[in-house]
Coordinates of N, CA and C and ligand atoms in Angstrom, one line a residue:
X26 N -35.1 -25.8 37.8 CA -34.9 -26.3 36.6 C -35.0 -25.3 35.7
X27 N -34.0 -25.1 34.6 CA -34.2 -24.2 33.7 C -35.4 -24.6 32.5
X28 N -35.7 -23.6 31.7 CA -37.2 -24.4 31.0 C -36.8 -25.0 29.8
X29 N -35.9 -24.6 29.1 CA -35.2 -25.8 27.9 C -34.0 -26.5 28.6
X30 N -33.7 -27.9 28.4 CA -33.2 -28.6 29.0 C -32.0 -29.2 27.7
X31 N -32.5 -29.2 26.9 CA -31.5 -29.8 25.7 C -32.3 -29.3 24.3
X32 N -31.5 -29.2 23.7 CA -32.1 -28.9 21.9 C -30.9 -29.7 21.0
X33 N -31.4 -30.6 19.9 CA -30.6 -31.2 19.1 C -31.2 -31.7 17.9
X34 N -30.3 -32.3 17.0 CA -30.8 -32.8 15.8 C -30.7 -34.0 15.7
X35 N -31.6 -35.0 15.2 CA -31.3 -36.1 14.9 C -30.7 -36.8 13.7
X36 N -30.0 -37.8 13.5 CA -29.3 -37.9 12.7 C -30.1 -37.5 11.1
X37 N -31.6 -37.7 11.0 CA -32.1 -37.6 9.8 C -32.6 -35.9 9.6
X38 N -32.0 -35.2 10.5 CA -31.9 -33.8 10.3 C -33.3 -33.3 11.3
X39 N -33.9 -33.8 12.3 CA -35.2 -33.7 12.6 C -34.9 -32.9 14.2
X40 N -35.4 -31.8 14.2 CA -34.9 -31.1 15.4 C -35.8 -31.3 16.5
X41 N -35.2 -31.8 17.7 CA -36.1 -31.9 18.9 C -35.7 -31.2 20.1
X42 N -36.5 -31.3 20.9 CA -36.2 -30.1 22.1 C -36.6 -30.9 23.3
X43 N -35.9 -30.7 24.4 CA -36.4 -31.5 25.9 C -36.8 -30.4 26.8
X44 N -37.3 -30.6 27.6 CA -37.9 -29.4 28.5 C -38.9 -29.9 29.5
X45 N -39.3 -29.6 30.5 CA -39.9 -29.8 31.8 C -41.2 -30.0 31.2
X46 N -41.9 -31.2 31.6 CA -43.4 -31.4 31.5 C -44.3 -30.3 32.0
X47 N -45.3 -29.6 31.2 CA -46.4 -28.7 31.7 C -47.8 -29.3 32.0
X48 N -48.4 -28.9 32.5 CA -50.0 -29.4 32.7 C -50.7 -29.4 31.1
X49 N -50.1 -28.1 30.3 CA -50.9 -27.4 29.3 C -50.5 -28.5 28.4
X50 N -49.9 -29.1 28.4 CA -49.3 -30.3 27.7 C -50.0 -31.5 27.4
X51 N -51.1 -31.4 28.2 CA -52.2 -32.9 28.1 C -52.8 -33.1 26.8
X52 N -53.3 -31.6 25.9 CA -54.1 -32.6 24.9 C -52.9 -33.5 23.9
X53 N -52.1 -32.8 23.8 CA -50.7 -33.1 22.8 C -50.3 -34.6 23.3
X54 N -50.0 -34.4 24.7 CA -49.5 -35.7 25.0 C -50.3 -36.9 25.0
X55 N -51.6 -36.7 25.2 CA -52.5 -37.8 25.1 C -52.8 -37.7 23.6
X56 N -52.8 -37.6 22.6 CA -52.6 -37.6 21.3 C -51.6 -38.7 20.7
X57 N -50.4 -38.2 21.8 CA -49.3 -39.2 21.4 C -49.0 -40.7 22.2
X58 N -49.8 -40.5 23.6 CA -49.7 -41.5 24.0 C -50.9 -42.7 23.4
X59 N -52.0 -42.4 22.7 CA -52.9 -43.0 22.0 C -52.6 -43.4 21.0
X60 N -51.1 -43.3 20.3 CA -50.3 -43.7 18.9 C -49.8 -44.9 19.5
X61 N -49.1 -45.1 20.6 CA -48.0 -45.9 20.9 C -48.6 -47.3 20.7
X62 N -47.7 -48.1 20.5 CA -47.9 -49.7 20.0 C -48.2 -50.2 21.3
X63 N -48.9 -51.7 21.4 CA -49.2 -52.2 22.7 C -47.9 -52.5 23.5
X64 N -46.8 -52.9 22.6 CA -45.9 -53.2 23.1 C -45.2 -52.3 24.0
X65 N -45.1 -50.9 23.3 CA -44.5 -49.9 24.5 C -45.5 -49.4 25.4
X66 N -46.7 -49.6 25.5 CA -47.8 -49.5 26.4 C -47.3 -50.4 27.5
X67 N -47.4 -51.5 27.4 CA -46.9 -52.5 28.0 C -45.5 -52.3 29.0
X68 N -44.7 -52.0 28.0 CA -43.3 -51.8 28.7 C -43.2 -51.0 29.5
X69 N -44.0 -49.8 29.5 CA -43.7 -48.4 29.8 C -44.9 -48.5 31.5
X70 N -46.0 -48.9 31.5 CA -47.0 -49.0 32.3 C -47.2 -50.5 32.8
X71 N -46.7 -51.5 32.3 CA -46.9 -52.8 32.8 C -48.2 -53.4 32.7
X72 N -49.2 -52.9 31.5 CA -50.6 -53.2 31.5 C -50.8 -53.0 30.3
X73 N -52.0 -53.7 29.7 CA -52.1 -53.5 28.0 C -53.4 -52.5 28.6
X74 N -52.8 -51.1 28.2 CA -53.9 -50.3 28.3 C -54.6 -49.6 27.3
X75 N -55.7 -49.6 26.8 CA -56.5 -49.5 25.7 C -56.4 -48.1 25.4
X76 N -57.0 -47.1 25.7 CA -57.5 -45.5 25.1 C -56.7 -45.0 26.6
X77 N -55.8 -44.0 26.3 CA -55.6 -43.3 27.7 C -56.4 -41.9 27.9
X78 N -57.1 -42.1 28.9 CA -58.1 -41.0 29.5 C -57.2 -39.8 29.7
X79 N -58.6 -38.7 29.7 CA -58.0 -37.2 30.1 C -57.3 -37.4 31.6
X80 N -58.0 -38.0 32.4 CA -57.8 -38.3 33.9 C -56.4 -38.9 34.1
X81 N -56.3 -40.0 32.9 CA -54.8 -40.6 33.6 C -53.8 -39.4 32.8
X82 N -53.7 -39.0 31.8 CA -53.1 -38.0 31.0 C -52.5 -36.8 31.9
X83 N -53.6 -36.2 32.4 CA -53.5 -35.5 33.6 C -52.7 -35.4 34.7
X84 N -52.8 -37.0 35.0 CA -51.8 -37.3 36.4 C -50.3 -37.4 35.9
X85 N -50.2 -37.9 34.5 CA -48.9 -37.9 33.9 C -48.3 -36.5 33.4
X86 N -49.1 -35.7 33.4 CA -48.4 -34.2 33.1 C -48.3 -33.3 34.1
X87 N -49.1 -33.8 35.2 CA -49.0 -32.6 36.6 C -48.2 -33.4 37.6
X88 N -47.4 -32.7 37.9 CA -46.1 -33.0 38.7 C -45.7 -32.0 39.8
X89 N -45.7 -32.7 41.0 CA -45.2 -31.8 42.0 C -43.5 -31.1 41.7
X90 N -43.1 -30.2 41.5 CA -41.8 -30.3 41.0 C -40.9 -30.4 42.3
X91 N -41.5 -30.4 43.3 CA -40.5 -30.7 44.6 C -40.2 -32.1 45.0
X92 N -41.2 -33.1 44.3 CA -41.3 -34.4 44.5 C -40.5 -35.0 43.4
X93 N -40.9 -34.2 42.4 CA -40.3 -35.0 41.0 C -39.9 -34.3 39.9
X94 N -39.5 -34.7 38.8 CA -39.2 -34.1 37.8 C -39.5 -34.7 36.2
X95 N -40.3 -34.0 35.7 CA -40.8 -34.9 34.4 C -40.3 -34.1 33.0
X96 N -39.6 -34.6 32.2 CA -39.4 -34.0 31.0 C -40.0 -34.4 30.0
X97 N -40.2 -33.4 28.7 CA -41.0 -34.3 27.6 C -40.2 -33.3 26.3
X98 N -39.8 -34.4 25.4 CA -39.3 -34.3 24.4 C -40.0 -34.0 23.1
X99 N -39.7 -33.1 22.7 CA -40.7 -32.5 21.4 C -40.2 -32.5 19.9
X100 N -41.0 -32.9 19.0 CA -40.4 -32.5 17.5 C -40.9 -30.9 17.6
X101 N -39.6 -30.4 16.7 CA -40.2 -28.9 17.0 C -40.0 -28.2 15.6
X102 N -39.8 -29.1 14.8 CA -40.0 -28.7 13.4 C -41.4 -28.4 12.4
X103 N -42.1 -29.2 13.3 CA -43.4 -29.0 12.6 C -44.4 -27.8 13.0
X104 N -45.4 -27.7 12.6 CA -45.9 -26.3 12.7 C -46.4 -26.5 14.5
X105 N -47.2 -27.3 14.6 CA -47.4 -27.6 16.0 C -46.5 -28.8 16.7
X106 N -45.7 -28.3 17.8 CA -44.8 -29.2 18.3 C -45.2 -30.2 18.7
X107 N -44.6 -31.8 18.4 CA -45.4 -32.8 18.7 C -44.6 -33.6 19.9
X108 N -45.5 -34.0 21.0 CA -44.3 -34.9 21.8 C -44.1 -36.3 21.3
X109 N -42.8 -36.7 21.6 CA -42.2 -37.9 20.7 C -41.6 -39.0 22.1
X110 N -41.3 -38.3 23.1 CA -41.0 -39.0 24.3 C -40.9 -38.2 25.5
X111 N -40.5 -39.1 26.4 CA -40.7 -38.4 28.0 C -40.0 -39.4 29.2
X112 N -39.6 -38.5 30.3 CA -38.9 -39.2 31.1 C -39.4 -38.6 32.6
X113 N -39.3 -39.4 33.6 CA -39.5 -38.8 34.9 C -38.8 -39.6 36.0
X114 N -38.4 -38.6 37.2 CA -38.1 -39.2 38.3 C -39.2 -38.9 39.6
X115 N -39.2 -39.8 40.4 CA -40.2 -39.0 41.4 C -39.6 -39.7 42.4
X116 N -39.3 -38.6 43.8 CA -38.5 -39.0 44.8 C -39.0 -40.0 46.0
X117 N -38.7 -40.8 46.3 CA -39.4 -41.6 47.4 C -39.4 -40.8 48.6
X118 N -40.1 -41.4 49.6 CA -40.3 -40.4 51.1 C -38.9 -40.2 51.7
X119 N -37.9 -40.7 51.5 CA -36.6 -40.6 52.4 C -36.0 -39.3 51.6
X120 N -36.6 -39.1 50.7 CA -36.0 -37.8 49.6 C -34.5 -37.9 49.3
X121 N -33.9 -39.0 49.4 CA -32.7 -39.5 49.1 C -32.5 -40.4 47.6
X122 N -33.7 -41.4 47.3 CA -33.9 -41.8 46.3 C -34.9 -41.5 45.6
X123 N -34.8 -41.9 44.1 CA -35.8 -41.6 43.3 C -36.0 -42.7 42.1
X124 N -37.1 -42.8 41.3 CA -37.4 -43.6 40.9 C -37.6 -43.5 39.5
X125 N -37.0 -44.1 38.7 CA -37.1 -43.6 37.1 C -38.2 -44.3 36.3
X126 N -38.5 -43.5 35.2 CA -39.4 -44.1 33.9 C -39.1 -43.2 32.9
X127 N -39.3 -44.1 31.4 CA -38.9 -43.1 30.3 C -40.0 -43.9 29.1
X128 N -40.1 -43.1 28.4 CA -41.1 -43.8 27.4 C -40.6 -42.9 26.2
X129 N -40.2 -43.7 24.9 CA -39.7 -43.1 23.6 C -40.7 -43.8 22.6
X130 N -41.1 -43.0 22.1 CA -42.3 -43.1 21.0 C -41.8 -44.2 20.0
X131 N -42.7 -45.0 19.5 CA -41.9 -46.0 18.7 C -41.3 -45.9 17.6
X132 N -41.7 -44.9 17.0 CA -41.1 -44.3 15.7 C -39.5 -43.8 15.9
X133 N -39.3 -43.5 17.0 CA -38.3 -42.8 17.4 C -37.3 -43.5 18.3
X134 N -37.3 -44.8 18.4 CA -36.4 -45.7 19.2 C -35.3 -45.7 18.6
X135 N -34.3 -46.1 19.4 CA -32.8 -46.3 18.8 C -32.5 -45.4 18.4
X136 N -32.4 -44.0 18.7 CA -31.9 -43.2 17.9 C -31.2 -42.1 19.2
X137 N -31.1 -42.7 20.4 CA -30.4 -41.9 21.4 C -30.9 -41.1 22.2
X138 N -32.4 -41.3 22.0 CA -33.6 -40.1 22.9 C -33.4 -40.9 24.4
X139 N -33.8 -41.8 24.4 CA -33.9 -42.7 25.7 C -32.6 -42.1 26.5
X140 N -31.7 -42.5 26.0 CA -30.3 -42.1 26.6 C -30.2 -40.8 27.3
X141 N -30.5 -39.8 26.2 CA -30.5 -38.4 26.6 C -31.2 -38.4 27.8
X142 N -32.7 -38.5 27.8 CA -33.7 -38.4 28.9 C -33.0 -38.6 29.8
X143 N -32.6 -40.3 29.7 CA -32.1 -40.5 31.3 C -30.8 -40.1 31.9
X144 N -29.8 -39.4 31.1 CA -28.7 -38.8 31.1 C -29.2 -37.1 32.3
X145 N -30.2 -36.9 31.4 CA -30.8 -35.2 32.0 C -31.1 -35.4 33.2
X146 N -31.8 -36.7 33.5 CA -32.7 -36.8 34.4 C -31.6 -37.4 35.4
X147 N -30.6 -37.8 35.5 CA -29.5 -38.3 36.3 C -28.8 -37.2 36.6
X148 N -28.8 -35.9 35.7 CA -28.2 -34.6 36.4 C -29.0 -33.8 37.0
X149 N -30.3 -33.7 36.9 CA -30.9 -33.2 37.7 C -31.1 -33.8 39.0
X150 N -31.0 -35.1 38.8 CA -31.2 -35.4 40.6 C -30.1 -35.4 41.1
X151 N -28.9 -35.5 40.5 CA -27.6 -35.0 41.3 C -27.7 -33.9 41.5
X152 N -28.1 -32.8 40.9 CA -28.4 -31.3 41.1 C -29.0 -31.1 42.6
X153 N -30.1 -31.8 42.3 CA -31.1 -31.9 43.6 C -30.6 -32.6 45.0
X154 N -29.2 -33.1 44.6 CA -28.6 -34.1 46.1 C -29.0 -35.4 46.2
X155 N -29.7 -35.9 45.1 CA -30.6 -37.3 45.4 C -29.3 -38.4 45.2
X156 N -29.5 -39.1 46.1 CA -28.1 -40.3 46.2 C -28.5 -41.5 45.2
X157 N -29.7 -42.1 44.9 CA -29.7 -43.1 44.1 C -30.8 -43.0 43.3
X158 N -31.2 -43.5 41.9 CA -31.9 -43.6 41.2 C -32.4 -45.4 41.1
X159 N -33.8 -45.3 41.1 CA -34.1 -46.9 40.5 C -35.1 -47.1 39.4
X160 N -35.3 -48.2 39.4 CA -36.6 -48.2 38.1 C -36.7 -49.8 38.3
X161 N -38.0 -50.1 37.7 CA -38.4 -51.4 37.3 C -38.7 -51.4 35.9
X162 N -38.2 -52.7 35.7 CA -38.3 -52.9 34.1 C -38.7 -54.5 33.7
X163 N -39.5 -54.7 32.9 CA -40.0 -56.0 32.6 C -39.0 -56.6 32.0
X164 N -38.9 -57.9 32.5 CA -37.8 -59.0 32.2 C -37.3 -58.9 31.1
X165 N -38.4 -58.9 29.9 CA -38.2 -59.1 28.7 C -37.9 -58.1 27.6
X166 N -37.7 -57.0 28.7 CA -37.8 -55.5 27.8 C -35.9 -55.1 27.6
X167 N -35.6 -55.8 26.7 CA -34.1 -55.8 26.3 C -33.2 -54.5 25.9
X168 N -34.2 -54.0 25.3 CA -33.7 -52.3 25.2 C -33.4 -51.6 26.3
X169 N -34.5 -51.8 27.3 CA -34.3 -51.0 28.2 C -33.2 -51.5 29.4
X170 N -33.0 -53.0 29.1 CA -32.4 -53.4 30.5 C -30.6 -53.1 29.5
X171 N -30.9 -53.0 28.5 CA -29.4 -53.0 27.8 C -29.0 -51.1 27.9
X172 N -30.0 -50.8 27.7 CA -29.4 -48.9 28.0 C -29.4 -48.6 29.4
X173 N -30.1 -49.2 30.3 CA -29.7 -49.1 31.7 C -28.6 -49.6 32.3
X174 N -27.7 -50.8 31.7 CA -26.5 -51.0 31.9 C -25.3 -50.3 31.6
X175 N -25.7 -49.7 30.3 CA -25.0 -49.1 29.5 C -24.5 -47.6 30.6
X176 N -25.6 -47.3 31.2 CA -25.6 -46.3 32.0 C -25.5 -46.4 33.3
X177 N -24.6 -47.6 33.7 CA -23.9 -48.0 35.0 C -25.4 -48.3 36.2
X178 N -26.5 -48.6 35.4 CA -27.6 -49.4 36.7 C -27.0 -50.8 36.6
X179 N -27.5 -51.0 37.8 CA -27.2 -52.5 38.3 C -28.6 -53.2 38.2
X180 N -28.4 -54.5 37.4 CA -30.0 -54.9 37.1 C -30.1 -55.8 38.2
X181 N -31.0 -55.8 39.1 CA -31.3 -56.7 40.1 C -32.5 -57.8 40.1
X182 N -32.2 -58.9 40.1 CA -33.2 -60.1 39.8 C -34.4 -60.0 41.2
X183 N -35.5 -59.9 40.5 CA -37.0 -60.0 41.2 C -37.1 -61.1 42.6
X184 N -37.4 -60.8 43.7 CA -37.2 -61.6 44.6 C -38.6 -62.5 44.1
X185 N -39.5 -62.0 43.9 CA -40.9 -62.6 43.9 C -41.3 -63.3 42.5
X186 N -40.1 -63.3 41.6 CA -40.3 -63.5 40.3 C -41.7 -63.1 39.7
X187 N -41.8 -62.1 39.6 CA -43.2 -61.8 38.8 C -42.7 -61.0 37.2
X188 N -41.5 -61.2 37.1 CA -41.2 -60.9 35.8 C -40.6 -59.4 35.5
X189 N -40.4 -58.8 36.7 CA -40.0 -57.2 36.9 C -38.8 -57.5 37.6
X190 N -37.9 -56.7 37.0 CA -36.4 -56.6 37.4 C -36.3 -55.3 38.0
X191 N -35.2 -55.1 39.3 CA -35.2 -53.8 39.4 C -33.6 -53.0 39.1
X192 N -33.6 -51.9 38.3 CA -32.4 -51.2 38.3 C -32.2 -50.2 39.3
X193 N -30.8 -50.1 39.3 CA -30.4 -49.1 40.5 C -29.3 -48.8 40.2
X194 N -28.9 -47.5 40.6 CA -27.5 -47.0 40.4 C -27.4 -45.5 41.4
X195 N -26.2 -45.7 42.0 CA -26.1 -44.3 42.7 C -25.6 -43.0 41.8
X196 N -25.8 -41.9 42.4 CA -26.2 -40.8 41.6 C -24.7 -40.2 42.1
X197 N -24.1 -39.6 41.2 CA -22.8 -38.9 41.4 C -23.3 -37.7 42.6
X198 N -22.5 -37.4 43.7 CA -22.7 -35.9 44.3 C -22.4 -34.7 43.5
X199 N -23.2 -34.1 42.8 CA -22.8 -32.7 42.1 C -22.5 -32.0 42.9
X200 N -23.2 -31.8 44.1 CA -23.5 -30.3 44.9 C -21.8 -30.4 45.7
X201 N -21.6 -31.7 46.0 CA -20.0 -31.8 46.8 C -19.3 -31.6 45.9
X202 N -19.2 -32.3 44.7 CA -18.2 -31.9 43.5 C -18.2 -30.4 43.5
X203 N -19.1 -29.9 43.4 CA -19.0 -28.3 42.9 C -18.3 -27.6 44.2
X204 N -18.8 -28.1 45.6 CA -18.1 -27.5 46.9 C -16.7 -27.7 46.7
X205 N -16.4 -29.0 46.5 CA -15.1 -29.4 46.6 C -14.3 -28.7 45.6
X206 N -14.6 -28.3 44.4 CA -14.3 -27.5 43.1 C -14.0 -25.9 43.8
X207 N -15.0 -25.5 44.5 CA -14.6 -24.0 44.9 C -13.6 -24.1 46.5
X208 N -13.8 -25.1 47.2 CA -12.8 -24.9 48.2 C -11.3 -25.5 47.5
X209 N -11.4 -26.3 46.4 CA -10.3 -26.4 45.5 C -9.5 -25.2 45.3
X210 N -10.4 -24.2 44.7 CA -10.1 -23.0 44.1 C -9.5 -22.4 45.4
X211 N -10.3 -22.4 46.4 CA -9.9 -21.2 47.7 C -8.5 -21.8 48.3
X212 N -8.3 -23.0 48.3 CA -7.1 -23.6 48.5 C -6.1 -23.3 47.6
X213 N -6.1 -23.5 46.7 CA -5.1 -23.4 45.5 C -4.8 -21.7 45.6
X214 N -5.7 -20.6 45.7 CA -5.3 -19.3 45.5 C -4.5 -18.8 46.7
Ligands
COA21 C1 -36.5 -48.3 26.2 C2 -36.3 -47.3 25.7 C3 -36.7 -46.2 26.8 C4 -34.9 -46.8 25.4 O1 -35.0 -45.8 24.5 P1 -34.4 -45.3 23.1 O2 -34.2 -44.2 22.8 O3 -34.7 -46.3 22.1 O4 -32.7 -46.0 23.0 P2 -31.3 -45.3 22.7 O5 -31.3 -45.4 21.5 O6 -31.3 -44.3 23.6 O7 -30.6 -46.5 22.7 C5 -29.4 -46.5 23.9 C6 -28.7 -48.0 24.1 O8 -30.1 -48.7 24.1 C7 -30.1 -50.3 23.8 N1 -31.2 -50.2 23.0 C8 -31.9 -49.5 22.6 N2 -33.1 -50.0 21.3 C9 -32.4 -51.3 21.7 C10 -33.1 -52.4 21.2 N3 -34.2 -52.6 20.4 N4 -32.7 -53.8 21.8 C11 -31.5 -53.8 22.0 N5 -30.7 -52.7 22.5 C12 -31.5 -51.5 22.5 C13 -28.7 -49.9 23.2 O9 -27.8 -50.3 23.9 C14 -28.6 -48.8 22.8 O10 -27.3 -48.4 23.0 P3 -26.5 -48.0 21.1 O11 -26.9 -46.6 21.3 O12 -24.9 -48.4 21.6 O13 -27.0 -49.3 20.3 C15 -37.4 -47.1 24.5 O14 -37.4 -48.5 23.8 C16 -39.0 -47.4 25.1 O15 -39.5 -46.0 25.3 N6 -39.4 -48.5 25.3 C17 -41.0 -48.3 25.7 C18 -41.3 -48.2 27.0 C19 -40.1 -48.7 28.0 O16 -39.5 -49.8 27.8 N7 -39.3 -47.9 29.0 C20 -38.8 -48.6 29.8 C21 -39.4 -48.8 31.3 S1 -39.3 -47.5 32.4

């Protein structure tokens, strides 16, 4: 995956950049995670986390690029780039399906950042030939459910009534489309 995934300006004129997460991001990511509201922590991690420890943060920022894709969004117009959001997918054992999670800092929500992250993850999943993306969302997380539905995820009720819903969507087969495009050009020529 190329290093810089996306760069854009918010409506307020703040420059943001999205790129793959690196292990060296741990100290800054830890600082940002520890500023999250209780609600954002619960919505993302399904638990009331107090302080994020070095170990937890190390696990979050260290991903096996073969098995997962983790993206970080940074505010880049400060002296020190500041992580403000992130998202990831992790491939399941069958390597056809991946599970999604996303987190946007409280002050940055509702500005299209979550949407951009999920779109970038869908694009990367498609590039890798994955066929389906799933996720787990708390039943009271209207923001994520609405965003997921608008990105064509289907929301499935939980079978065991644990307050967690499953979201799921198929991923377009970009590699086949590209092969089709190439074949199409060959046939047309
Ligand atoms: C859920 C979350 C990822 C959404 O990201 P975001 O950047 O705030 O969302 P966006 O600005 O991209 O919003 C896109 C759509 O989401 C929906 N949405 C966003 N915030 C919403 C809110 N507070 N209430 C209802 N719908 C909301 C809307 O449909 C919006 O569409 P619009 O742009 O047409 O209004 C973000 O709020 C978040 O990180 N929350 C805490 C952690 C979490 O819930 N993670 C998801 C579990 S894996």
